[in-house]
Every structure is written in structure tokens, then in C-alpha cells.
Coordinates of C-alpha atoms in Angstrom, one line a residue:
X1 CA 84.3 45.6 -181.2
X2 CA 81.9 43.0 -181.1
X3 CA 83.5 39.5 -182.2
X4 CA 80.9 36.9 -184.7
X5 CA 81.9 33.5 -185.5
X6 CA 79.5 32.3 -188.0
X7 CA 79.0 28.5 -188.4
X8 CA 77.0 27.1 -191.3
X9 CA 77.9 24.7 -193.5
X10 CA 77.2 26.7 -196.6
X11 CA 79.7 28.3 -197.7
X12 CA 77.9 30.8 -199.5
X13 CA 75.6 32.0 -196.6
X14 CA 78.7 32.0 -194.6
X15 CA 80.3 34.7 -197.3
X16 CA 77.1 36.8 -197.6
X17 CA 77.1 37.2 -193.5
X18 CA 80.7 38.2 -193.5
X19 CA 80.1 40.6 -196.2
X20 CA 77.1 42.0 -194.2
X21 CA 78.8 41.9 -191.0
X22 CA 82.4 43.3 -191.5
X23 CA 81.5 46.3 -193.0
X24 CA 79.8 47.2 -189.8
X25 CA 82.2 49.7 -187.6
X26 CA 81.6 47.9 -184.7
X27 CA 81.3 44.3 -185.9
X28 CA 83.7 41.7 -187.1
X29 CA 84.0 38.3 -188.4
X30 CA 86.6 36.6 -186.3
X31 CA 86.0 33.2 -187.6
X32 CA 84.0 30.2 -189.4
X33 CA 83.2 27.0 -189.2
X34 CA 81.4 24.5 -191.5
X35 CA 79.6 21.6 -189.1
X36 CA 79.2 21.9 -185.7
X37 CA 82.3 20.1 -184.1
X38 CA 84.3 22.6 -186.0
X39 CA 82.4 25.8 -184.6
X40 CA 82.8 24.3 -180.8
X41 CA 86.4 23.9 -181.9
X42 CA 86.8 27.3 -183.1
X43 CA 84.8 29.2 -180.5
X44 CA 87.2 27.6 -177.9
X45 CA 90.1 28.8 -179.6
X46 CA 88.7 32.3 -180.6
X47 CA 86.5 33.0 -177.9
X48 CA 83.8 35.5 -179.9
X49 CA 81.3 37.4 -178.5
X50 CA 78.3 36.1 -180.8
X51 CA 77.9 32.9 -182.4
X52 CA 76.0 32.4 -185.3
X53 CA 74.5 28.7 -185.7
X54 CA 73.0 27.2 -187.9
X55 CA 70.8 24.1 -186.7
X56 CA 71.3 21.6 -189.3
X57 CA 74.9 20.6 -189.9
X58 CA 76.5 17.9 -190.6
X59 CA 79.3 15.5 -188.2
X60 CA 77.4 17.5 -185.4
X61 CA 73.9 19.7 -185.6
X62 CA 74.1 23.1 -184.1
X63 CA 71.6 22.0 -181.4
X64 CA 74.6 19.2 -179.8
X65 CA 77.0 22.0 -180.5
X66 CA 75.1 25.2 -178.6
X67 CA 74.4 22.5 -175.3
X68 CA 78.4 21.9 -175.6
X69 CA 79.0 25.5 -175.6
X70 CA 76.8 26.5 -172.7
X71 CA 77.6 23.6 -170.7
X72 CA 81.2 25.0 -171.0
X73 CA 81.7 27.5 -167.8
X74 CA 85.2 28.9 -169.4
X75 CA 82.3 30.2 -172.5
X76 CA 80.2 32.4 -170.1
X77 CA 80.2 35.2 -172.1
X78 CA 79.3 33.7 -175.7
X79 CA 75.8 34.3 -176.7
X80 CA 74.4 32.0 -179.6
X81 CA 72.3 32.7 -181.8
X82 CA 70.3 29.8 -184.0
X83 CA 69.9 30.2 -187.6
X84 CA 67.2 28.4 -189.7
X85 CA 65.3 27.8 -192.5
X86 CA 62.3 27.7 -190.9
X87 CA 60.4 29.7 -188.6
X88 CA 58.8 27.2 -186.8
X89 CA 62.0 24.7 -186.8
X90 CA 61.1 21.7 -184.2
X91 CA 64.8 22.0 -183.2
X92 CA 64.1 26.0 -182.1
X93 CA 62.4 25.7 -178.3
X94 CA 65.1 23.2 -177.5
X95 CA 68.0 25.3 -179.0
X96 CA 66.7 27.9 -176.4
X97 CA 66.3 25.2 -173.3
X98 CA 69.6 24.5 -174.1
X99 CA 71.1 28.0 -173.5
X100 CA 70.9 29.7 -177.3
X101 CA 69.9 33.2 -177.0
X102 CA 67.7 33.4 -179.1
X103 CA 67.7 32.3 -183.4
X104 CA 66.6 34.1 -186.6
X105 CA 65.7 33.0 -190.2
X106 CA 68.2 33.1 -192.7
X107 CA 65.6 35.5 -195.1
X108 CA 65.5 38.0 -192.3
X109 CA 66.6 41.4 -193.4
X110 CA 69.7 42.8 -193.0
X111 CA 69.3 45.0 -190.3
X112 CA 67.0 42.5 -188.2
X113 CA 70.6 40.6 -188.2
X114 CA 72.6 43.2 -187.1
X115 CA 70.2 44.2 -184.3
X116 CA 70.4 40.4 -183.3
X117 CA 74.0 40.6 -182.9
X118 CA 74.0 44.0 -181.1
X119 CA 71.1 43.1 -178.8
X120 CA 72.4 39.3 -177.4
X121 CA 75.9 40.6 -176.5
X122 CA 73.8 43.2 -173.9
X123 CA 72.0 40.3 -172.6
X124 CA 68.7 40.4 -174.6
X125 CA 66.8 37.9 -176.1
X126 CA 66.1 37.5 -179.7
X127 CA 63.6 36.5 -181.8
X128 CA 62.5 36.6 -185.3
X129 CA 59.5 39.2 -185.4
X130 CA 56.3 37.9 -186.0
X131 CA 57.7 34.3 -184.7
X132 CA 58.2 34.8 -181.1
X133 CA 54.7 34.0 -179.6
X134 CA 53.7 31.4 -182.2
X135 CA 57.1 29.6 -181.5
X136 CA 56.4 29.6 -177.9
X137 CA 53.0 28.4 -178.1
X138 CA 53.6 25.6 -180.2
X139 CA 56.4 24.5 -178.5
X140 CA 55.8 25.0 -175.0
X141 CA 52.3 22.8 -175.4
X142 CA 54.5 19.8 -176.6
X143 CA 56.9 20.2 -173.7
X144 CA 56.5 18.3 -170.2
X145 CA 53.9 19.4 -167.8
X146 CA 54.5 22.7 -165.9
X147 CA 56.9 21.4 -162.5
X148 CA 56.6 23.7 -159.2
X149 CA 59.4 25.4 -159.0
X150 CA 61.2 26.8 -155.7
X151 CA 63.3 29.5 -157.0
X152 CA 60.3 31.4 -158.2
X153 CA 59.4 32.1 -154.5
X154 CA 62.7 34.4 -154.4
X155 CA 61.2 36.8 -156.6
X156 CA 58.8 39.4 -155.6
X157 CA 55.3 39.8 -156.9
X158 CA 56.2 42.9 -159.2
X159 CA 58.8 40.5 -160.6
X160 CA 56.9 37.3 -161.2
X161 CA 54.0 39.6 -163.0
X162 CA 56.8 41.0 -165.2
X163 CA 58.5 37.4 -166.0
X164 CA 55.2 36.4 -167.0
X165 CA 54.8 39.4 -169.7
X166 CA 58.2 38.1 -170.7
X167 CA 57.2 34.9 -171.4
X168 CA 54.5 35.9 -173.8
X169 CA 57.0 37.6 -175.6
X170 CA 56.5 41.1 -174.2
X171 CA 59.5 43.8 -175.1
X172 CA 60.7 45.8 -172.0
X173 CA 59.1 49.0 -174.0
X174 CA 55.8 47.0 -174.0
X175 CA 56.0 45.7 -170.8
X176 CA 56.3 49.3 -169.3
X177 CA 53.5 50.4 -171.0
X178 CA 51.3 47.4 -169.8
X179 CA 52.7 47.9 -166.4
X180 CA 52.8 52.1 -166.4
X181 CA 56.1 51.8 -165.7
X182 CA 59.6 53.6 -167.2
X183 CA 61.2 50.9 -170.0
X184 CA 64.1 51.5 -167.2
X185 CA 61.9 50.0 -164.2
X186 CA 60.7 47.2 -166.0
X187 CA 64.4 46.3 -167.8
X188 CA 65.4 46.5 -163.7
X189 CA 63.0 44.1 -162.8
X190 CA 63.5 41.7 -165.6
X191 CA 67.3 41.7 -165.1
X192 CA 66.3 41.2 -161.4
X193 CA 64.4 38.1 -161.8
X194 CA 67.2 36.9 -164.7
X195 CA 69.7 37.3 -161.6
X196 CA 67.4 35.5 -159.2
X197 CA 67.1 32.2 -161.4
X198 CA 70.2 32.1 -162.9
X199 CA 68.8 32.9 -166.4
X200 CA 71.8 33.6 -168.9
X201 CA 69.2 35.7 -170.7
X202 CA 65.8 36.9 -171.5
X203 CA 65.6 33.4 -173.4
X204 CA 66.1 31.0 -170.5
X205 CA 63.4 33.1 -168.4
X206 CA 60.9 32.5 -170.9
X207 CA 62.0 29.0 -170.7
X208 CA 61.6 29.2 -166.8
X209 CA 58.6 30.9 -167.1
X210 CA 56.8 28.0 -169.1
X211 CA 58.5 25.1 -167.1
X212 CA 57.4 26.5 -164.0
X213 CA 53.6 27.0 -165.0
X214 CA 53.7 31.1 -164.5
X215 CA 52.6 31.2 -168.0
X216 CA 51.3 28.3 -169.9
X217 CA 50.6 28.2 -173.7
X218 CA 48.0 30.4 -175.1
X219 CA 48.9 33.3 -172.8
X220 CA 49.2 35.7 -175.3
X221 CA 47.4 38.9 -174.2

């Protein structure tokens, strides 16, 4: 059973997720929060497998609230996911620096949702579809200028060409077909290179893979 813990400080989005979510077989609400000191409060107490956070709250935003969470070692295993009004939220790049797996808009359709929630507790990253590369563009050109970085020279060639793809926003599925590879060979190398840098998820090797200059904005081929 996959555990949510939805924080948003409307009460009526909060209702129409738990609606959504609980009558899924292998989903359940295990708790809420309304502002963002509450949801750090609660996922310490409840310890949920998902977290669903909303970026603007009040007492604390969600962005404070997911750098909290994934600064916290005892919270390994909690994925977060970002909810926001808009697909090109300022807040969204740093919410993903900052260890949030991924976010979503709150008009995404049902079933994006519950893929969201199914896909981060394996480990994958996730993004709203049609958003990912235009996020990562606009976002990665304001950050700070590409820094060498040392970590990269653990990785093998094979595995630096396929954290590239990643960080253009590449699916393992499209990946292999780019690379004509299985989907199973290039998920292996990706969770290869994840292991290598210390990348919680997909997420933070995109991250990596802009702050490190193997992919700079505009690479979107």
C-alpha cells in the first residue's frame, strides 16, 4: 500500500485528492496538512511514502518545507512531489535542486496524478507532460554557470551519454530507442549513474547533469 500525505492549504483541493486517491486499491491517504510546518510535522510523525506539496503556503512555503524534508536523513525514503498552479512556477527548478521528485499542475488529469504517485515511490522522476523540457530550459539558463564536477569522471562513457539524454528530459523507453538499446539496459545505466552521484532520483540527475555542463540549455534533440 502506497502511503500520500497531501499538504495544501486548500481545503477543497486537499478533499478532491483524497477522494481521487483512496479509492485506488493500492493507494491511501494517510494524512494532511494545511501550510508547510504542519506537513514537515506530520510526515515526521506518519512517515508516508509520497508527499504531495503544494508550493505556495502559508507560515512556511512548500519549497522551505521539501529542503527540511530531504535534508532530514531519518526521511530517506519520502519522495515529494510539488504541486502548482503554474507550469512554469519560478519556485519549480529549485523545488527539484532541493530534492522534490518531481511536481505536477493541479489541472492535470486524474490518471497523470496517480501515475505520479506510482512512478516516484520506484524512484522515477516526474514531470508534467508537455512541461519537462520547457521547465528545464528556462530554468537551467537562469541558474549559475555550469561547475566541473569530479564525480562525473566515475561514470563510464555509456553512462554519461545516457545522463545527458536524461537531462533533456528523455524517458528510459526513448532513451533506448535513441541508443538501440533494451528499456532494461538503459533503466540499468541510468540507475547506475543515479548510484554513482548520489542522485535520490532521476530529478537530481537532471539537476547534476545541468550543474555540471553535460548538458546546457537548449539541448533538446
Amino acid at each position: 500500500m502506497i502511503r500520500v500525505l497531501l499538504a495544501d492549504d486548500q481545503s477543497l483541493v486537499r478533499a478532491g485528492f483524497r477522494a481521487l486517491l483512496d479509492a485506488q486499491p493500492d493507494i491511501e491517504v494517510a494524512g494532511e496538512a494545511a501550510d508547510g510546518e504542519e506537513a514537515v510535522d506530520r510526515v515526521r510523525a506518519l512517515r508516508p511514502d509520497v508527499v504531495l506539496m503544494d508550493i505556495r503556503m502559508p507560515r512556511l512555503d512548500g519549497l522551505e518545507a521539501t529542503r527540511r524534508l530531504t535534508a532530514d536523513p531519518d526521511l530517506g525514503g519520502v519522495r515529494v512531489v510539488m504541486l502548482t498552479t503554474f507550469e512554469l512556477d519560478e519556485y519549480v527548478f529549485e523545488a527539484i535542486r532541493a530534492g522534490a521528485s518531481g511536481f505536477l499542475v493541479k489541472d492535470t488529469e486524474p490518471e497523470e496524478l496517480l501515475r505520479a504517485v506510482r512512478a516516484v515511490v520506484h524512484g522515477d522522476a516526474l514531470l508534467s507532460p508537455g512541461v519537462t523540457r520547457r521547465l528545464i530550459e528556462e530554468f537551467a539558463a537562469r541558474s549559475k554557470a555550469p561547475a566541473a564536477t569530479a564525480a562525473l569522471g566515475a561514470l563510464t562513457e555509456r553512462e554519461r551519454e545516457v545522463m545527458a539524454l536524461v537531462g533533456i528530459g528523455l524517458s528510459n523507453e526513448e532513451i533506448a530507442r535513441r541508443l538501440v538499446v533494451s528499456p532494461l539496459t538503459a533503466k540499468t545505466h541510468v540507475s547506475r549513474a543515479m548510484v554513482k552521484l548520489g542522485a535520490r532520483d532521476r530529478a537530481q540527475l537532471v539537476v547534476l547533469a545541468y550543474e555540471s555542463g553535460l548538458v546546457r540549455p537548449g539541448w533538446l534533440g
